JSON list of C-alpha atoms in Angstrom, two decimals:
[
{"chain": "A", "resi": 150, "resn": "GLN", "atom": "CA", "xyz": [92.17, 29.93, -13.65]},
{"chain": "A", "resi": 151, "resn": "LEU", "atom": "CA", "xyz": [89.92, 31.80, -16.09]},
{"chain": "A", "resi": 152, "resn": "GLN", "atom": "CA", "xyz": [86.77, 33.21, -14.54]},
{"chain": "A", "resi": 153, "resn": "LEU", "atom": "CA", "xyz": [83.88, 35.00, -16.25]},
{"chain": "A", "resi": 154, "resn": "GLN", "atom": "CA", "xyz": [81.29, 36.97, -14.34]},
{"chain": "A", "resi": 155, "resn": "GLU", "atom": "CA", "xyz": [78.00, 38.46, -15.72]},
{"chain": "A", "resi": 156, "resn": "SER", "atom": "CA", "xyz": [76.56, 41.56, -14.24]},
{"chain": "A", "resi": 157, "resn": "GLY", "atom": "CA", "xyz": [73.58, 43.79, -14.91]},
{"chain": "A", "resi": 158, "resn": "PRO", "atom": "CA", "xyz": [70.03, 44.39, -13.92]},
{"chain": "A", "resi": 159, "resn": "GLY", "atom": "CA", "xyz": [67.92, 41.41, -12.95]},
{"chain": "A", "resi": 160, "resn": "LEU", "atom": "CA", "xyz": [64.66, 43.04, -14.09]},
{"chain": "A", "resi": 161, "resn": "VAL", "atom": "CA", "xyz": [64.07, 45.03, -17.22]},
{"chain": "A", "resi": 162, "resn": "LYS", "atom": "CA", "xyz": [60.72, 46.52, -18.29]},
{"chain": "A", "resi": 163, "resn": "PRO", "atom": "CA", "xyz": [59.18, 45.61, -21.74]},
{"chain": "A", "resi": 164, "resn": "SER", "atom": "CA", "xyz": [60.28, 47.73, -24.62]},
{"chain": "A", "resi": 165, "resn": "GLU", "atom": "CA", "xyz": [63.34, 48.84, -22.74]},
{"chain": "A", "resi": 166, "resn": "THR", "atom": "CA", "xyz": [67.08, 47.82, -23.37]},
{"chain": "A", "resi": 167, "resn": "LEU", "atom": "CA", "xyz": [68.73, 44.89, -21.56]},
{"chain": "A", "resi": 168, "resn": "SER", "atom": "CA", "xyz": [72.37, 45.56, -20.82]},
{"chain": "A", "resi": 169, "resn": "LEU", "atom": "CA", "xyz": [74.82, 43.10, -19.44]},
{"chain": "A", "resi": 170, "resn": "THR", "atom": "CA", "xyz": [78.62, 42.96, -18.89]},
{"chain": "A", "resi": 171, "resn": "CYS", "atom": "CA", "xyz": [80.96, 40.08, -18.58]},
{"chain": "A", "resi": 172, "resn": "SER", "atom": "CA", "xyz": [84.12, 40.68, -16.63]},
{"chain": "A", "resi": 173, "resn": "VAL", "atom": "CA", "xyz": [87.05, 38.37, -17.47]},
{"chain": "A", "resi": 174, "resn": "SER", "atom": "CA", "xyz": [89.66, 37.49, -14.81]},
{"chain": "A", "resi": 175, "resn": "GLY", "atom": "CA", "xyz": [92.57, 35.13, -14.97]},
{"chain": "A", "resi": 176, "resn": "GLY", "atom": "CA", "xyz": [93.15, 35.69, -18.70]},
{"chain": "A", "resi": 177, "resn": "PHE", "atom": "CA", "xyz": [93.22, 38.54, -21.24]},
{"chain": "A", "resi": 178, "resn": "ILE", "atom": "CA", "xyz": [90.24, 39.35, -23.37]},
{"chain": "A", "resi": 179, "resn": "SER", "atom": "CA", "xyz": [92.74, 40.70, -25.90]},
{"chain": "A", "resi": 180, "resn": "SER", "atom": "CA", "xyz": [94.18, 37.29, -26.54]},
{"chain": "A", "resi": 181, "resn": "SER", "atom": "CA", "xyz": [94.23, 36.59, -30.25]},
{"chain": "A", "resi": 182, "resn": "SER", "atom": "CA", "xyz": [93.39, 32.96, -29.50]},
{"chain": "A", "resi": 183, "resn": "TYR", "atom": "CA", "xyz": [89.88, 33.43, -28.33]},
{"chain": "A", "resi": 184, "resn": "TYR", "atom": "CA", "xyz": [86.46, 34.84, -29.20]},
{"chain": "A", "resi": 185, "resn": "TRP", "atom": "CA", "xyz": [83.90, 35.74, -26.71]},
{"chain": "A", "resi": 186, "resn": "GLY", "atom": "CA", "xyz": [80.23, 34.92, -26.73]},
{"chain": "A", "resi": 187, "resn": "TRP", "atom": "CA", "xyz": [76.75, 35.41, -25.20]},
{"chain": "A", "resi": 188, "resn": "ILE", "atom": "CA", "xyz": [74.28, 32.54, -24.91]},
{"chain": "A", "resi": 189, "resn": "ARG", "atom": "CA", "xyz": [70.78, 32.59, -23.15]},
{"chain": "A", "resi": 190, "resn": "GLN", "atom": "CA", "xyz": [68.52, 30.01, -21.79]},
{"chain": "A", "resi": 191, "resn": "PRO", "atom": "CA", "xyz": [64.81, 30.69, -20.97]},
{"chain": "A", "resi": 192, "resn": "PRO", "atom": "CA", "xyz": [63.58, 29.03, -17.88]},
{"chain": "A", "resi": 193, "resn": "GLY", "atom": "CA", "xyz": [63.17, 25.37, -18.46]},
{"chain": "A", "resi": 194, "resn": "LYS", "atom": "CA", "xyz": [64.24, 25.45, -22.00]},
{"chain": "A", "resi": 195, "resn": "GLY", "atom": "CA", "xyz": [67.33, 25.11, -24.12]},
{"chain": "A", "resi": 196, "resn": "LEU", "atom": "CA", "xyz": [70.40, 27.14, -25.02]},
{"chain": "A", "resi": 197, "resn": "GLU", "atom": "CA", "xyz": [70.32, 29.81, -27.63]},
{"chain": "A", "resi": 198, "resn": "TRP", "atom": "CA", "xyz": [73.41, 31.42, -29.07]},
{"chain": "A", "resi": 199, "resn": "ILE", "atom": "CA", "xyz": [73.10, 35.29, -29.17]},
{"chain": "A", "resi": 200, "resn": "GLY", "atom": "CA", "xyz": [76.39, 36.48, -30.56]},
{"chain": "A", "resi": 201, "resn": "THR", "atom": "CA", "xyz": [80.19, 36.40, -30.57]},
{"chain": "A", "resi": 202, "resn": "ILE", "atom": "CA", "xyz": [82.79, 39.17, -30.46]},
{"chain": "A", "resi": 203, "resn": "TYR", "atom": "CA", "xyz": [86.47, 39.34, -31.12]},
{"chain": "A", "resi": 204, "resn": "TYR", "atom": "CA", "xyz": [88.81, 41.69, -29.06]},
{"chain": "A", "resi": 205, "resn": "SER", "atom": "CA", "xyz": [89.20, 43.81, -32.35]},
{"chain": "A", "resi": 206, "resn": "GLY", "atom": "CA", "xyz": [85.48, 44.46, -32.24]},
{"chain": "A", "resi": 207, "resn": "SER", "atom": "CA", "xyz": [84.47, 42.02, -34.97]},
{"chain": "A", "resi": 208, "resn": "THR", "atom": "CA", "xyz": [81.02, 40.67, -34.33]},
{"chain": "A", "resi": 209, "resn": "TYR", "atom": "CA", "xyz": [78.77, 37.84, -35.37]},
{"chain": "A", "resi": 210, "resn": "TYR", "atom": "CA", "xyz": [75.07, 37.83, -34.33]},
{"chain": "A", "resi": 211, "resn": "SER", "atom": "CA", "xyz": [72.25, 35.38, -34.40]},
{"chain": "A", "resi": 212, "resn": "PRO", "atom": "CA", "xyz": [70.08, 36.07, -37.47]},
{"chain": "A", "resi": 213, "resn": "SER", "atom": "CA", "xyz": [66.99, 35.95, -35.34]},
{"chain": "A", "resi": 214, "resn": "LEU", "atom": "CA", "xyz": [68.25, 38.58, -32.88]},
{"chain": "A", "resi": 215, "resn": "LYS", "atom": "CA", "xyz": [70.54, 40.58, -35.12]},
{"chain": "A", "resi": 216, "resn": "SER", "atom": "CA", "xyz": [68.21, 43.59, -35.45]},
{"chain": "A", "resi": 217, "resn": "ARG", "atom": "CA", "xyz": [68.12, 44.07, -31.65]},
{"chain": "A", "resi": 218, "resn": "VAL", "atom": "CA", "xyz": [71.69, 43.06, -30.49]},
{"chain": "A", "resi": 219, "resn": "THR", "atom": "CA", "xyz": [74.84, 45.01, -30.10]},
{"chain": "A", "resi": 220, "resn": "MET", "atom": "CA", "xyz": [77.99, 43.59, -28.60]},
{"chain": "A", "resi": 221, "resn": "SER", "atom": "CA", "xyz": [81.15, 45.55, -27.47]},
{"chain": "A", "resi": 222, "resn": "VAL", "atom": "CA", "xyz": [84.38, 44.99, -26.03]},
{"chain": "A", "resi": 223, "resn": "ASP", "atom": "CA", "xyz": [86.58, 47.02, -23.55]},
{"chain": "A", "resi": 224, "resn": "THR", "atom": "CA", "xyz": [90.01, 45.64, -23.48]},
{"chain": "A", "resi": 225, "resn": "SER", "atom": "CA", "xyz": [91.24, 48.22, -20.87]},
{"chain": "A", "resi": 226, "resn": "LYS", "atom": "CA", "xyz": [88.66, 46.83, -18.48]},
{"chain": "A", "resi": 227, "resn": "ASN", "atom": "CA", "xyz": [89.01, 43.16, -19.70]},
{"chain": "A", "resi": 228, "resn": "GLN", "atom": "CA", "xyz": [85.20, 43.19, -20.27]},
{"chain": "A", "resi": 229, "resn": "PHE", "atom": "CA", "xyz": [82.67, 42.59, -23.03]},
{"chain": "A", "resi": 230, "resn": "SER", "atom": "CA", "xyz": [79.07, 43.70, -23.20]},
{"chain": "A", "resi": 231, "resn": "LEU", "atom": "CA", "xyz": [75.70, 42.92, -24.50]},
{"chain": "A", "resi": 232, "resn": "LYS", "atom": "CA", "xyz": [72.71, 45.24, -25.33]},
{"chain": "A", "resi": 233, "resn": "LEU", "atom": "CA", "xyz": [69.42, 43.83, -26.39]},
{"chain": "A", "resi": 234, "resn": "THR", "atom": "CA", "xyz": [66.78, 46.38, -27.33]},
{"chain": "A", "resi": 235, "resn": "SER", "atom": "CA", "xyz": [62.98, 46.37, -27.33]},
{"chain": "A", "resi": 236, "resn": "VAL", "atom": "CA", "xyz": [62.79, 43.39, -24.88]},
{"chain": "A", "resi": 237, "resn": "THR", "atom": "CA", "xyz": [59.63, 41.35, -24.37]},
{"chain": "A", "resi": 238, "resn": "ALA", "atom": "CA", "xyz": [58.77, 38.55, -22.01]},
{"chain": "A", "resi": 239, "resn": "ALA", "atom": "CA", "xyz": [60.25, 36.17, -24.54]},
{"chain": "A", "resi": 240, "resn": "ASP", "atom": "CA", "xyz": [63.63, 37.63, -23.65]},
{"chain": "A", "resi": 241, "resn": "THR", "atom": "CA", "xyz": [63.36, 36.50, -20.06]},
{"chain": "A", "resi": 242, "resn": "ALA", "atom": "CA", "xyz": [66.28, 34.03, -19.61]},
{"chain": "A", "resi": 243, "resn": "VAL", "atom": "CA", "xyz": [69.50, 33.15, -17.84]},
{"chain": "A", "resi": 244, "resn": "TYR", "atom": "CA", "xyz": [72.22, 34.91, -19.85]},
{"chain": "A", "resi": 245, "resn": "TYR", "atom": "CA", "xyz": [75.64, 33.36, -20.01]},
{"chain": "A", "resi": 246, "resn": "CYS", "atom": "CA", "xyz": [78.97, 34.84, -21.26]},
{"chain": "A", "resi": 247, "resn": "ALA", "atom": "CA", "xyz": [81.52, 32.37, -22.45]},
{"chain": "A", "resi": 248, "resn": "ARG", "atom": "CA", "xyz": [84.89, 32.10, -24.05]},
{"chain": "A", "resi": 249, "resn": "GLN", "atom": "CA", "xyz": [85.14, 30.62, -27.38]},
{"chain": "A", "resi": 250, "resn": "ARG", "atom": "CA", "xyz": [88.21, 28.55, -28.44]},
{"chain": "A", "resi": 251, "resn": "GLY", "atom": "CA", "xyz": [87.92, 27.58, -32.02]},
{"chain": "A", "resi": 252, "resn": "TYR", "atom": "CA", "xyz": [84.28, 26.63, -32.64]},
{"chain": "A", "resi": 253, "resn": "SER", "atom": "CA", "xyz": [83.25, 25.63, -29.09]},
{"chain": "A", "resi": 254, "resn": "PHE", "atom": "CA", "xyz": [82.61, 27.35, -25.80]},
{"chain": "A", "resi": 255, "resn": "ASN", "atom": "CA", "xyz": [85.10, 26.18, -23.31]},
{"chain": "A", "resi": 256, "resn": "TYR", "atom": "CA", "xyz": [84.59, 28.45, -20.33]},
{"chain": "A", "resi": 257, "resn": "TRP", "atom": "CA", "xyz": [81.37, 29.78, -19.08]},
{"chain": "A", "resi": 258, "resn": "GLY", "atom": "CA", "xyz": [80.19, 32.34, -16.61]},
{"chain": "A", "resi": 259, "resn": "GLN", "atom": "CA", "xyz": [77.80, 31.26, -13.88]},
{"chain": "A", "resi": 260, "resn": "GLY", "atom": "CA", "xyz": [74.90, 32.92, -15.59]},
{"chain": "A", "resi": 261, "resn": "THR", "atom": "CA", "xyz": [72.58, 35.81, -14.60]},
{"chain": "A", "resi": 262, "resn": "LEU", "atom": "CA", "xyz": [68.73, 35.69, -14.69]},
{"chain": "A", "resi": 263, "resn": "VAL", "atom": "CA", "xyz": [67.17, 38.56, -16.41]},
{"chain": "A", "resi": 264, "resn": "THR", "atom": "CA", "xyz": [63.40, 38.91, -16.12]},
{"chain": "A", "resi": 265, "resn": "VAL", "atom": "CA", "xyz": [61.42, 41.17, -18.38]},
{"chain": "A", "resi": 266, "resn": "SER", "atom": "CA", "xyz": [58.32, 42.48, -16.54]},
{"chain": "A", "resi": 267, "resn": "SER", "atom": "CA", "xyz": [56.67, 45.70, -15.77]},
{"chain": "B", "resi": 75, "resn": "GLN", "atom": "CA", "xyz": [68.79, 29.16, -38.38]},
{"chain": "B", "resi": 76, "resn": "SER", "atom": "CA", "xyz": [66.75, 26.24, -36.93]},
{"chain": "B", "resi": 77, "resn": "ALA", "atom": "CA", "xyz": [67.82, 24.46, -33.74]},
{"chain": "B", "resi": 78, "resn": "LEU", "atom": "CA", "xyz": [69.42, 21.08, -33.99]},
{"chain": "B", "resi": 79, "resn": "THR", "atom": "CA", "xyz": [67.14, 18.18, -33.16]},
{"chain": "B", "resi": 80, "resn": "GLN", "atom": "CA", "xyz": [67.77, 16.00, -30.07]},
{"chain": "B", "resi": 81, "resn": "PRO", "atom": "CA", "xyz": [65.65, 13.47, -28.34]},
{"chain": "B", "resi": 82, "resn": "PRO", "atom": "CA", "xyz": [64.06, 14.96, -25.21]},
{"chain": "B", "resi": 83, "resn": "SER", "atom": "CA", "xyz": [65.06, 12.16, -23.02]},
{"chain": "B", "resi": 84, "resn": "ALA", "atom": "CA", "xyz": [67.43, 9.17, -22.79]},
{"chain": "B", "resi": 85, "resn": "SER", "atom": "CA", "xyz": [68.20, 6.70, -20.00]},
{"chain": "B", "resi": 86, "resn": "GLY", "atom": "CA", "xyz": [70.36, 3.83, -18.93]},
{"chain": "B", "resi": 87, "resn": "SER", "atom": "CA", "xyz": [71.37, 1.76, -15.95]},
{"chain": "B", "resi": 88, "resn": "PRO", "atom": "CA", "xyz": [74.73, 2.31, -14.13]},
{"chain": "B", "resi": 89, "resn": "GLY", "atom": "CA", "xyz": [77.50, 0.64, -16.14]},
{"chain": "B", "resi": 90, "resn": "GLN", "atom": "CA", "xyz": [75.45, 0.68, -19.40]},
{"chain": "B", "resi": 91, "resn": "SER", "atom": "CA", "xyz": [76.17, 2.85, -22.47]},
{"chain": "B", "resi": 92, "resn": "VAL", "atom": "CA", "xyz": [73.77, 5.38, -23.97]},
{"chain": "B", "resi": 93, "resn": "THR", "atom": "CA", "xyz": [73.87, 7.40, -27.11]},
{"chain": "B", "resi": 94, "resn": "ILE", "atom": "CA", "xyz": [72.26, 10.69, -27.72]},
{"chain": "B", "resi": 95, "resn": "SER", "atom": "CA", "xyz": [71.76, 11.91, -31.36]},
{"chain": "B", "resi": 96, "resn": "CYS", "atom": "CA", "xyz": [71.77, 15.38, -32.77]},
{"chain": "B", "resi": 97, "resn": "THR", "atom": "CA", "xyz": [70.46, 16.04, -36.18]},
{"chain": "B", "resi": 98, "resn": "GLY", "atom": "CA", "xyz": [71.02, 19.00, -38.32]},
{"chain": "B", "resi": 99, "resn": "THR", "atom": "CA", "xyz": [71.50, 19.98, -41.92]},
{"chain": "B", "resi": 100, "resn": "SER", "atom": "CA", "xyz": [74.26, 20.19, -44.52]},
{"chain": "B", "resi": 101, "resn": "SER", "atom": "CA", "xyz": [74.62, 23.83, -43.42]},
{"chain": "B", "resi": 102, "resn": "ASP", "atom": "CA", "xyz": [75.68, 23.04, -39.91]},
{"chain": "B", "resi": 103, "resn": "VAL", "atom": "CA", "xyz": [76.32, 19.49, -38.59]},
{"chain": "B", "resi": 104, "resn": "GLY", "atom": "CA", "xyz": [76.82, 17.88, -42.03]},
{"chain": "B", "resi": 105, "resn": "GLY", "atom": "CA", "xyz": [78.91, 20.78, -43.51]},
{"chain": "B", "resi": 106, "resn": "TYR", "atom": "CA", "xyz": [81.55, 21.14, -40.77]},
{"chain": "B", "resi": 107, "resn": "ASN", "atom": "CA", "xyz": [83.45, 18.99, -38.24]},
{"chain": "B", "resi": 108, "resn": "TYR", "atom": "CA", "xyz": [82.64, 21.51, -35.48]},
{"chain": "B", "resi": 109, "resn": "VAL", "atom": "CA", "xyz": [80.08, 19.82, -33.41]},
{"chain": "B", "resi": 110, "resn": "SER", "atom": "CA", "xyz": [80.38, 20.27, -29.56]},
{"chain": "B", "resi": 111, "resn": "TRP", "atom": "CA", "xyz": [78.57, 18.69, -26.72]},
{"chain": "B", "resi": 112, "resn": "TYR", "atom": "CA", "xyz": [77.84, 20.27, -23.33]},
{"chain": "B", "resi": 113, "resn": "GLN", "atom": "CA", "xyz": [76.75, 18.75, -19.99]},
{"chain": "B", "resi": 114, "resn": "GLN", "atom": "CA", "xyz": [74.45, 20.85, -17.72]},
{"chain": "B", "resi": 115, "resn": "HIS", "atom": "CA", "xyz": [73.48, 20.00, -14.19]},
{"chain": "B", "resi": 116, "resn": "PRO", "atom": "CA", "xyz": [70.48, 21.71, -12.65]},
{"chain": "B", "resi": 117, "resn": "GLY", "atom": "CA", "xyz": [71.26, 25.33, -11.75]},
{"chain": "B", "resi": 118, "resn": "LYS", "atom": "CA", "xyz": [74.77, 25.13, -13.23]},
{"chain": "B", "resi": 119, "resn": "ALA", "atom": "CA", "xyz": [76.37, 26.51, -16.30]},
{"chain": "B", "resi": 120, "resn": "PRO", "atom": "CA", "xyz": [77.05, 24.19, -19.24]},
{"chain": "B", "resi": 121, "resn": "LYS", "atom": "CA", "xyz": [80.33, 22.33, -19.32]},
{"chain": "B", "resi": 122, "resn": "LEU", "atom": "CA", "xyz": [82.13, 21.44, -22.55]},
{"chain": "B", "resi": 123, "resn": "MET", "atom": "CA", "xyz": [82.56, 17.70, -22.94]},
{"chain": "B", "resi": 124, "resn": "ILE", "atom": "CA", "xyz": [83.30, 17.18, -26.59]},
{"chain": "B", "resi": 125, "resn": "TYR", "atom": "CA", "xyz": [84.54, 19.55, -29.30]},
{"chain": "B", "resi": 126, "resn": "GLU", "atom": "CA", "xyz": [85.24, 19.18, -33.02]},
{"chain": "B", "resi": 127, "resn": "VAL", "atom": "CA", "xyz": [83.06, 16.11, -33.08]},
{"chain": "B", "resi": 128, "resn": "THR", "atom": "CA", "xyz": [85.37, 13.68, -31.28]},
{"chain": "B", "resi": 129, "resn": "LYS", "atom": "CA", "xyz": [87.85, 15.67, -29.10]},
{"chain": "B", "resi": 130, "resn": "ARG", "atom": "CA", "xyz": [87.73, 15.65, -25.29]},
{"chain": "B", "resi": 131, "resn": "PRO", "atom": "CA", "xyz": [88.98, 18.57, -23.23]},
{"chain": "B", "resi": 132, "resn": "SER", "atom": "CA", "xyz": [91.39, 17.89, -20.52]},
{"chain": "B", "resi": 133, "resn": "GLY", "atom": "CA", "xyz": [89.61, 16.51, -17.44]},
{"chain": "B", "resi": 134, "resn": "VAL", "atom": "CA", "xyz": [86.69, 14.98, -19.29]},
{"chain": "B", "resi": 135, "resn": "PRO", "atom": "CA", "xyz": [86.51, 11.14, -18.72]},
{"chain": "B", "resi": 136, "resn": "ASP", "atom": "CA", "xyz": [87.12, 8.93, -21.69]},
{"chain": "B", "resi": 137, "resn": "ARG", "atom": "CA", "xyz": [83.71, 7.38, -21.02]},
{"chain": "B", "resi": 138, "resn": "PHE", "atom": "CA", "xyz": [82.45, 10.27, -23.13]},
{"chain": "B", "resi": 139, "resn": "SER", "atom": "CA", "xyz": [82.96, 10.04, -27.00]},
{"chain": "B", "resi": 140, "resn": "GLY", "atom": "CA", "xyz": [81.57, 11.71, -29.92]},
{"chain": "B", "resi": 141, "resn": "SER", "atom": "CA", "xyz": [80.99, 10.78, -33.58]},
{"chain": "B", "resi": 142, "resn": "LYS", "atom": "CA", "xyz": [79.25, 12.08, -36.69]},
{"chain": "B", "resi": 143, "resn": "SER", "atom": "CA", "xyz": [77.73, 10.59, -39.81]},
{"chain": "B", "resi": 144, "resn": "GLY", "atom": "CA", "xyz": [76.22, 12.80, -42.37]},
{"chain": "B", "resi": 145, "resn": "ASN", "atom": "CA", "xyz": [73.95, 15.40, -40.81]},
{"chain": "B", "resi": 146, "resn": "THR", "atom": "CA", "xyz": [73.77, 13.56, -37.48]},
{"chain": "B", "resi": 147, "resn": "ALA", "atom": "CA", "xyz": [76.21, 13.73, -34.68]},
{"chain": "B", "resi": 148, "resn": "SER", "atom": "CA", "xyz": [76.16, 11.48, -31.59]},
{"chain": "B", "resi": 149, "resn": "LEU", "atom": "CA", "xyz": [77.41, 11.49, -28.06]},
{"chain": "B", "resi": 150, "resn": "THR", "atom": "CA", "xyz": [78.00, 8.25, -26.35]},
{"chain": "B", "resi": 151, "resn": "VAL", "atom": "CA", "xyz": [78.33, 7.84, -22.61]},
{"chain": "B", "resi": 152, "resn": "SER", "atom": "CA", "xyz": [79.88, 4.50, -21.66]},
{"chain": "B", "resi": 153, "resn": "GLY", "atom": "CA", "xyz": [79.91, 2.95, -18.09]},
{"chain": "B", "resi": 154, "resn": "LEU", "atom": "CA", "xyz": [77.08, 5.28, -16.92]},
{"chain": "B", "resi": 155, "resn": "GLN", "atom": "CA", "xyz": [77.57, 6.64, -13.50]},
{"chain": "B", "resi": 156, "resn": "ALA", "atom": "CA", "xyz": [75.18, 8.50, -11.30]},
{"chain": "B", "resi": 157, "resn": "GLU", "atom": "CA", "xyz": [76.88, 11.80, -11.79]},
{"chain": "B", "resi": 158, "resn": "ASP", "atom": "CA", "xyz": [76.26, 11.58, -15.56]},
{"chain": "B", "resi": 159, "resn": "GLU", "atom": "CA", "xyz": [72.65, 12.41, -14.94]},
{"chain": "B", "resi": 160, "resn": "ALA", "atom": "CA", "xyz": [72.21, 15.80, -16.45]},
{"chain": "B", "resi": 161, "resn": "ASP", "atom": "CA", "xyz": [70.98, 17.68, -19.56]},
{"chain": "B", "resi": 162, "resn": "TYR", "atom": "CA", "xyz": [73.17, 17.41, -22.65]},
{"chain": "B", "resi": 163, "resn": "TYR", "atom": "CA", "xyz": [73.24, 19.92, -25.49]},
{"chain": "B", "resi": 164, "resn": "CYS", "atom": "CA", "xyz": [74.86, 19.64, -28.90]},
{"chain": "B", "resi": 165, "resn": "SER", "atom": "CA", "xyz": [76.06, 22.62, -30.77]},
{"chain": "B", "resi": 166, "resn": "SER", "atom": "CA", "xyz": [77.40, 23.09, -34.33]},
{"chain": "B", "resi": 167, "resn": "TYR", "atom": "CA", "xyz": [79.06, 25.98, -36.16]},
{"chain": "B", "resi": 168, "resn": "ALA", "atom": "CA", "xyz": [76.91, 26.91, -39.10]},
{"chain": "B", "resi": 169, "resn": "VAL", "atom": "CA", "xyz": [77.17, 28.76, -42.32]},
{"chain": "B", "resi": 170, "resn": "ASN", "atom": "CA", "xyz": [77.82, 32.41, -42.42]},
{"chain": "B", "resi": 171, "resn": "ASN", "atom": "CA", "xyz": [79.46, 32.58, -38.84]},
{"chain": "B", "resi": 172, "resn": "ASN", "atom": "CA", "xyz": [76.58, 31.28, -36.93]},
{"chain": "B", "resi": 173, "resn": "TRP", "atom": "CA", "xyz": [76.31, 28.88, -34.05]},
{"chain": "B", "resi": 174, "resn": "VAL", "atom": "CA", "xyz": [73.27, 26.69, -33.31]},
{"chain": "B", "resi": 175, "resn": "PHE", "atom": "CA", "xyz": [72.32, 24.52, -30.35]},
{"chain": "B", "resi": 176, "resn": "GLY", "atom": "CA", "xyz": [70.16, 21.49, -29.96]},
{"chain": "B", "resi": 177, "resn": "GLY", "atom": "CA", "xyz": [67.07, 21.46, -27.85]},
{"chain": "B", "resi": 178, "resn": "GLY", "atom": "CA", "xyz": [68.67, 19.32, -25.10]},
{"chain": "B", "resi": 179, "resn": "THR", "atom": "CA", "xyz": [68.36, 15.71, -23.93]},
{"chain": "B", "resi": 180, "resn": "LYS", "atom": "CA", "xyz": [67.69, 14.93, -20.32]},
{"chain": "B", "resi": 181, "resn": "LEU", "atom": "CA", "xyz": [69.82, 11.86, -19.43]},
{"chain": "B", "resi": 182, "resn": "THR", "atom": "CA", "xyz": [68.46, 9.75, -16.64]},
{"chain": "B", "resi": 183, "resn": "VAL", "atom": "CA", "xyz": [70.52, 7.15, -14.86]},
{"chain": "B", "resi": 184, "resn": "LEU", "atom": "CA", "xyz": [68.17, 4.57, -13.71]}
]
């Protein structure tokens, strides 16, 4: 059974960089059938797509976050990562990693809350 | 890329049917048959319920169905059950390799 687990600091200071990793088990991140994505959800609000990465390293980012986002993949560790620079309180959210099959997100991690505060 | 438009709330009694709409543009919902619907219970991760407008993943009850007309997609839940009470989000592939979500609809089973 595929499992995704987000990990990283739960508290980040304003203007610093948010860094998260998604560890994949029960499947291979290098499978040619899937892409891997990050989605976030501010407290009490809706979902927002952040970006998507393929095992080869190809990336697609949300236009609204593109200038601050970098995604990477480590096939040897079966992980992919998210970096979001120059964070503000508006970046406080639950961050989910997910597997994309085709054009939908069919497996999700449990999510991790990241709070931006000094 | 603007968020897709969903009604903030919907409701129905057990056994009834309810339909949730999701309106976008010709650059997303109207331009591609790649609309998905997700169910999210409080404190839980979203769960895929419908993909490619009408398709149901294995394990999703056939009470859930999807459709699309022009720039508006819809999710219909038939034979409402108490466990269907949740937030529902639509999502669509959009031009230039983007994905966009709706604002979410809170479904209440009366």
